[in-house]
Amino acid sequence: MLQAIRDGIKGWIAWVIVGFIALPFVFMGGYEYFGGGADDAVVARVNGEEIPRAQVEQQVERQRARLREMFGGEVPDGFDAAALRREAVEQLIDETLLYAYVDRKGLRVGDDQVARTIRNQEIFQEGGSFSRERYQTLLQRNRLTPEDYERLVRRDLMVEQLQEAVFASSAATPSQLARIVRLQDETRSFAYLEIPADRFLDEVEVSEADVEAHYEENTDDYMAPEAVRLDYVELHLRDLAEEFEVSEDDLQSRYDSEYGDDDDAPAFEEVRDDLKVALLREEAGEQFIEWGNDLGNIAFEQPDSLQPAADHFGLQVQTSDWIDRDGGPGIGEHPEVVEAAFSEDVFEYGYNSDLIEPDDDRYLVVRLAEHREAQPKPLEEVADSIREELRIQRAGELARERADELLAALRDERSLEEVAEDLDVELREVSGIQRDDRGHPVAVLRSAFGLSDEGDYAVAELDDGAVALLRLDQVQTGDPDGLSAQERQQLLQQLRGMAGETELRSLIRALRADADIEIARDRL
């Protein structure tokens, strides 16, 4: 069956096509075959095996895709790109170690299973059936031979085989189930108050020496990321204005037809340029597309300079501001430009980019003008933020000191209600909530469920420097006898899965302990 899949493509030479398509594998890897490049693109080595930056970026994009799916199409602000890249590197290290492990253990997967897996992957199907032509095309676009892809799928299936073996050997006992239910369904009632850190800000002084010392000790926290400046040629629809005349009467007619007698309509001059672009798009759309194709062809045929393309259209080669992997001002606001800027052709080899169409009215071609490695930001640029950070930190320390004093008073029979009244803060009473409640600060919940006895007190440090004082009022454990037979069976399956996951993580930790791992964090 594998031979049948290979027919017609054996011996082909990989070639580059616009429209990179990432192929989904059974496990979480395989993307090292979609990138690579010079040695300076390597961000990690695992026992000598390289993890290139291109592979990390692919993993980051997969993380973003999963996050967008989880959060309704948008990645929440809390997931910053640097953190995603660090997590991606750690995941790729784990995968690399697992791949080497299954290889050493001699796990085997038959050709029939590999072929069946490939045939069942939706990306290779048309009309619900495997398409050899689509398979061949996508492998070509990703610079993969059939043998490469089969090896990647086989490797992922071997890791899946390992996972299944680990999970199958995991067990969960009735006593474990009972203990989990008692904890999982446990509810607690408690009361707490918050002491804001900003109450103590007036007591804090931060000197210039403090700021400088903090900067010197924590320089890695104030790094300007790796960035590029781009030369670019921009072709805009309005550049066709001289060839396609748009009169003032035409603009006025379009304005009247769009806005009519609308009392809230914008002034004509406010929308004049937009109206002109709309009319040009109608009259010159096909010509503009041809110009875009010509721009892309010239840049491709003469990849070492943008000047020929600029000269052909009578345009200027412009230079962008600094753009990092999260974007930047100007053309850096367009994800397509950022992707091109850090692509292999532009970033590694210094060629012109492919044609970029950031919107319906513009075409761009870019090339690398300047590259800046990650470097510390100047002290004067971050001094104000450091000063404010130190003020909040020290105010938080004072708040914690005050909370500790009050905790001692509470243990000497003073009530939490009296403390709340003296501080003039709200006393919040919480009744019968579980561990996964999200209506109160996580640190407060963690402390409340960490206390042993009713009537105990604790201090919890909150994210904004504030602290909370809390009292545990009541504990109600879960009831294992209240489970139905179906709920009991489902929970046992979940426990076996958790046990298997724990064993797998333990294996990965052991592999990491024995591995030679190098991470070039300045290249993330």
CSV table of N, CA and C in Angstrom, one decimal, residues 98-190:
chain,number,residue,atom,x,y,z
A,98,LEU,N,11.3,11.9,23.5
A,98,LEU,CA,10.4,10.8,23.3
A,98,LEU,C,10.7,10.1,22.0
A,99,TYR,N,10.9,10.8,21.0
A,99,TYR,CA,11.2,10.2,19.7
A,99,TYR,C,12.5,9.3,19.8
A,100,ALA,N,13.5,9.8,20.4
A,100,ALA,CA,14.8,9.1,20.6
A,100,ALA,C,14.5,7.8,21.5
A,101,TYR,N,13.7,8.0,22.5
A,101,TYR,CA,13.4,6.9,23.4
A,101,TYR,C,12.7,5.7,22.7
A,102,VAL,N,11.7,6.0,21.9
A,102,VAL,CA,11.0,4.9,21.3
A,102,VAL,C,11.9,4.3,20.2
A,103,ASP,N,12.8,5.1,19.6
A,103,ASP,CA,13.7,4.5,18.7
A,103,ASP,C,14.7,3.5,19.3
A,104,ARG,N,15.2,3.9,20.5
A,104,ARG,CA,16.1,3.0,21.3
A,104,ARG,C,15.4,1.8,21.7
A,105,LYS,N,14.1,1.9,22.1
A,105,LYS,CA,13.4,0.8,22.6
A,105,LYS,C,12.9,-0.2,21.5
A,106,GLY,N,13.2,0.2,20.3
A,106,GLY,CA,12.9,-0.7,19.2
A,106,GLY,C,11.4,-0.9,18.9
A,107,LEU,N,10.5,0.1,19.3
A,107,LEU,CA,9.1,-0.1,18.9
A,107,LEU,C,8.9,-0.1,17.4
A,108,ARG,N,8.0,-0.8,16.9
A,108,ARG,CA,7.8,-1.0,15.5
A,108,ARG,C,6.4,-0.7,15.1
A,109,VAL,N,6.2,-0.1,13.9
A,109,VAL,CA,4.9,0.1,13.4
A,109,VAL,C,4.9,-0.4,11.9
A,110,GLY,N,3.9,-1.2,11.5
A,110,GLY,CA,3.9,-1.8,10.2
A,110,GLY,C,3.6,-0.8,9.1
A,111,ASP,N,4.0,-1.2,7.9
A,111,ASP,CA,3.7,-0.3,6.7
A,111,ASP,C,2.2,-0.1,6.5
A,112,ASP,N,1.4,-1.2,6.8
A,112,ASP,CA,-0.1,-1.1,6.6
A,112,ASP,C,-0.7,0.0,7.5
A,113,GLN,N,-0.2,0.1,8.8
A,113,GLN,CA,-0.7,1.0,9.7
A,113,GLN,C,-0.3,2.5,9.3
A,114,VAL,N,0.9,2.6,8.8
A,114,VAL,CA,1.3,3.9,8.4
A,114,VAL,C,0.5,4.4,7.2
A,115,ALA,N,0.3,3.5,6.2
A,115,ALA,CA,-0.5,3.8,5.0
A,115,ALA,C,-1.9,4.1,5.4
A,116,ARG,N,-2.5,3.4,6.3
A,116,ARG,CA,-3.9,3.6,6.7
A,116,ARG,C,-4.0,4.9,7.4
A,117,THR,N,-3.0,5.3,8.2
A,117,THR,CA,-3.1,6.6,8.9
A,117,THR,C,-3.0,7.7,7.9
A,118,ILE,N,-2.1,7.6,6.9
A,118,ILE,CA,-2.0,8.7,5.9
A,118,ILE,C,-3.3,8.8,5.1
A,119,ARG,N,-3.8,7.7,4.7
A,119,ARG,CA,-5.1,7.7,3.9
A,119,ARG,C,-6.2,8.3,4.7
A,120,ASN,N,-6.2,8.2,6.0
A,120,ASN,CA,-7.3,8.7,6.8
A,120,ASN,C,-7.2,10.2,7.2
A,121,GLN,N,-6.0,10.8,6.9
A,121,GLN,CA,-5.8,12.2,7.3
A,121,GLN,C,-6.6,13.1,6.4
A,122,GLU,N,-7.4,13.9,7.0
A,122,GLU,CA,-8.4,14.7,6.2
A,122,GLU,C,-7.7,15.6,5.2
A,123,ILE,N,-6.5,16.1,5.6
A,123,ILE,CA,-5.8,17.1,4.7
A,123,ILE,C,-5.5,16.5,3.3
A,124,PHE,N,-5.4,15.1,3.2
A,124,PHE,CA,-5.1,14.5,1.9
A,124,PHE,C,-6.4,14.0,1.2
A,125,GLN,N,-7.5,14.3,1.7
A,125,GLN,CA,-8.7,13.8,1.2
A,125,GLN,C,-9.5,14.9,0.3
A,126,GLU,N,-10.1,14.4,-0.7
A,126,GLU,CA,-11.0,15.2,-1.6
A,126,GLU,C,-12.3,14.4,-1.8
A,127,GLY,N,-13.4,15.0,-1.5
A,127,GLY,CA,-14.7,14.3,-1.6
A,127,GLY,C,-14.8,13.1,-0.7
A,128,GLY,N,-14.1,13.1,0.5
A,128,GLY,CA,-14.2,12.1,1.5
A,128,GLY,C,-13.3,10.9,1.2
A,129,SER,N,-12.4,11.0,0.2
A,129,SER,CA,-11.5,9.9,-0.1
A,129,SER,C,-10.1,10.4,-0.3
A,130,PHE,N,-9.1,9.5,-0.1
A,130,PHE,CA,-7.7,9.9,-0.2
A,130,PHE,C,-7.4,10.3,-1.6
A,131,SER,N,-6.7,11.4,-1.8
A,131,SER,CA,-6.3,11.9,-3.1
A,131,SER,C,-4.8,11.8,-3.3
A,132,ARG,N,-4.3,10.9,-4.1
A,132,ARG,CA,-2.9,10.8,-4.3
A,132,ARG,C,-2.3,12.1,-4.9
A,133,GLU,N,-3.1,12.8,-5.8
A,133,GLU,CA,-2.6,14.0,-6.3
A,133,GLU,C,-2.4,15.1,-5.2
A,134,ARG,N,-3.4,15.2,-4.3
A,134,ARG,CA,-3.3,16.2,-3.2
A,134,ARG,C,-2.1,15.8,-2.3
A,135,TYR,N,-2.0,14.6,-2.0
A,135,TYR,CA,-0.9,14.1,-1.2
A,135,TYR,C,0.5,14.5,-1.8
A,136,GLN,N,0.6,14.3,-3.1
A,136,GLN,CA,1.9,14.6,-3.8
A,136,GLN,C,2.1,16.1,-3.8
A,137,THR,N,1.0,16.9,-4.0
A,137,THR,CA,1.2,18.4,-4.1
A,137,THR,C,1.6,18.9,-2.7
A,138,LEU,N,0.9,18.5,-1.6
A,138,LEU,CA,1.2,19.0,-0.3
A,138,LEU,C,2.6,18.6,0.2
A,139,LEU,N,3.0,17.4,-0.2
A,139,LEU,CA,4.4,17.0,0.2
A,139,LEU,C,5.4,17.9,-0.5
A,140,GLN,N,5.2,18.2,-1.8
A,140,GLN,CA,6.1,19.0,-2.5
A,140,GLN,C,6.1,20.4,-1.9
A,141,ARG,N,5.0,21.0,-1.6
A,141,ARG,CA,5.0,22.3,-1.0
A,141,ARG,C,5.7,22.4,0.3
A,142,ASN,N,5.8,21.3,1.0
A,142,ASN,CA,6.5,21.3,2.3
A,142,ASN,C,7.9,20.7,2.2
A,143,ARG,N,8.4,20.5,0.9
A,143,ARG,CA,9.7,20.0,0.7
A,143,ARG,C,10.0,18.7,1.3
A,144,LEU,N,9.0,17.8,1.3
A,144,LEU,CA,9.1,16.5,1.8
A,144,LEU,C,9.0,15.4,0.7
A,145,THR,N,9.8,14.4,0.9
A,145,THR,CA,9.6,13.2,0.0
A,145,THR,C,8.6,12.3,0.7
A,146,PRO,N,8.0,11.4,0.0
A,146,PRO,CA,7.1,10.4,0.6
A,146,PRO,C,7.8,9.6,1.7
A,147,GLU,N,9.1,9.3,1.5
A,147,GLU,CA,9.8,8.5,2.5
A,147,GLU,C,9.9,9.3,3.8
A,148,ASP,N,10.2,10.7,3.6
A,148,ASP,CA,10.3,11.5,4.8
A,148,ASP,C,9.0,11.5,5.6
A,149,TYR,N,7.9,11.7,4.9
A,149,TYR,CA,6.6,11.9,5.6
A,149,TYR,C,6.2,10.5,6.2
A,150,GLU,N,6.5,9.4,5.5
A,150,GLU,CA,6.1,8.1,6.1
A,150,GLU,C,6.9,7.9,7.4
A,151,ARG,N,8.2,8.3,7.4
A,151,ARG,CA,9.0,8.2,8.6
A,151,ARG,C,8.5,9.0,9.7
A,152,LEU,N,8.1,10.2,9.4
A,152,LEU,CA,7.5,11.1,10.5
A,152,LEU,C,6.2,10.5,11.1
A,153,VAL,N,5.4,10.0,10.2
A,153,VAL,CA,4.1,9.4,10.7
A,153,VAL,C,4.4,8.1,11.5
A,154,ARG,N,5.4,7.3,11.0
A,154,ARG,CA,5.7,6.1,11.7
A,154,ARG,C,6.3,6.4,13.1
A,155,ARG,N,7.1,7.5,13.2
A,155,ARG,CA,7.7,7.9,14.5
A,155,ARG,C,6.6,8.3,15.4
A,156,ASP,N,5.6,9.1,14.9
A,156,ASP,CA,4.6,9.6,15.8
A,156,ASP,C,3.7,8.4,16.2
A,157,LEU,N,3.5,7.5,15.4
A,157,LEU,CA,2.7,6.3,15.8
A,157,LEU,C,3.4,5.5,16.8
A,158,MET,N,4.7,5.4,16.8
A,158,MET,CA,5.5,4.7,17.8
A,158,MET,C,5.3,5.4,19.1
A,159,VAL,N,5.3,6.8,19.1
A,159,VAL,CA,5.1,7.5,20.4
A,159,VAL,C,3.7,7.3,20.9
A,160,GLU,N,2.8,7.3,20.0
A,160,GLU,CA,1.4,7.0,20.4
A,160,GLU,C,1.3,5.6,21.0
A,161,GLN,N,2.0,4.7,20.4
A,161,GLN,CA,2.0,3.3,20.9
A,161,GLN,C,2.6,3.3,22.3
A,162,LEU,N,3.7,4.1,22.6
A,162,LEU,CA,4.2,4.2,23.9
A,162,LEU,C,3.2,4.7,24.9
A,163,GLN,N,2.5,5.8,24.5
A,163,GLN,CA,1.5,6.4,25.3
A,163,GLN,C,0.4,5.4,25.7
A,164,GLU,N,-0.1,4.7,24.7
A,164,GLU,CA,-1.1,3.7,24.9
A,164,GLU,C,-0.6,2.6,25.9
A,165,ALA,N,0.6,2.2,25.8
A,165,ALA,CA,1.2,1.2,26.7
A,165,ALA,C,1.2,1.8,28.1
A,166,VAL,N,1.7,3.0,28.3
A,166,VAL,CA,1.8,3.6,29.6
A,166,VAL,C,0.4,3.7,30.2
A,167,PHE,N,-0.6,4.2,29.4
A,167,PHE,CA,-1.9,4.4,30.0
A,167,PHE,C,-2.6,3.1,30.3
A,168,ALA,N,-2.3,2.1,29.5
A,168,ALA,CA,-2.9,0.8,29.7
A,168,ALA,C,-2.4,0.1,31.0
A,169,SER,N,-1.2,0.5,31.4
A,169,SER,CA,-0.6,-0.1,32.6
A,169,SER,C,-1.0,0.6,33.8
A,170,SER,N,-1.6,1.8,33.7
A,170,SER,CA,-2.0,2.6,34.8
A,170,SER,C,-3.2,2.1,35.5
A,171,ALA,N,-3.3,2.1,36.8
A,171,ALA,CA,-4.5,1.6,37.5
A,171,ALA,C,-5.0,2.6,38.5
A,172,ALA,N,-6.3,2.5,38.8
A,172,ALA,CA,-6.9,3.3,39.8
A,172,ALA,C,-7.7,2.4,40.7
A,173,THR,N,-7.5,2.5,42.0
A,173,THR,CA,-8.2,1.7,43.0
A,173,THR,C,-9.5,2.4,43.6
A,174,PRO,N,-10.4,1.6,44.1
A,174,PRO,CA,-11.6,2.2,44.8
A,174,PRO,C,-11.2,3.2,45.9
A,175,SER,N,-10.1,2.9,46.6
A,175,SER,CA,-9.7,3.8,47.7
A,175,SER,C,-9.2,5.2,47.1
A,176,GLN,N,-8.5,5.1,46.0
A,176,GLN,CA,-8.1,6.3,45.3
A,176,GLN,C,-9.3,7.1,44.9
A,177,LEU,N,-10.3,6.4,44.3
A,177,LEU,CA,-11.5,7.1,43.8
A,177,LEU,C,-12.2,7.8,45.0
A,178,ALA,N,-12.3,7.1,46.1
A,178,ALA,CA,-13.0,7.7,47.2
A,178,ALA,C,-12.3,8.9,47.7
A,179,ARG,N,-10.9,8.8,47.8
A,179,ARG,CA,-10.1,10.0,48.2
A,179,ARG,C,-10.3,11.2,47.3
A,180,ILE,N,-10.3,10.9,46.0
A,180,ILE,CA,-10.5,12.0,45.0
A,180,ILE,C,-11.8,12.6,45.1
A,181,VAL,N,-12.9,11.8,45.3
A,181,VAL,CA,-14.2,12.4,45.4
A,181,VAL,C,-14.3,13.2,46.6
A,182,ARG,N,-13.8,12.8,47.7
A,182,ARG,CA,-13.9,13.6,48.9
A,182,ARG,C,-13.2,14.9,48.7
A,183,LEU,N,-12.1,14.9,48.0
A,183,LEU,CA,-11.4,16.2,47.8
A,183,LEU,C,-12.0,17.0,46.7
A,184,GLN,N,-12.4,16.3,45.6
A,184,GLN,CA,-12.9,17.0,44.4
A,184,GLN,C,-14.3,17.7,44.7
A,185,ASP,N,-15.1,17.0,45.5
A,185,ASP,CA,-16.4,17.6,45.8
A,185,ASP,C,-16.5,18.3,47.1
A,186,GLU,N,-15.4,18.5,47.7
A,186,GLU,CA,-15.3,19.2,49.0
A,186,GLU,C,-15.7,20.6,48.8
A,187,THR,N,-16.5,21.2,49.7
A,187,THR,CA,-16.8,22.6,49.7
A,187,THR,C,-16.3,23.2,51.0
A,188,ARG,N,-16.0,24.5,50.9
A,188,ARG,CA,-15.6,25.3,52.1
A,188,ARG,C,-16.3,26.6,52.2
A,189,SER,N,-16.5,27.0,53.4
A,189,SER,CA,-17.0,28.4,53.6
A,189,SER,C,-16.0,29.1,54.4
A,190,PHE,N,-15.8,30.4,54.0
A,190,PHE,CA,-14.8,31.2,54.7
A,190,PHE,C,-15.1,32.7,54.5
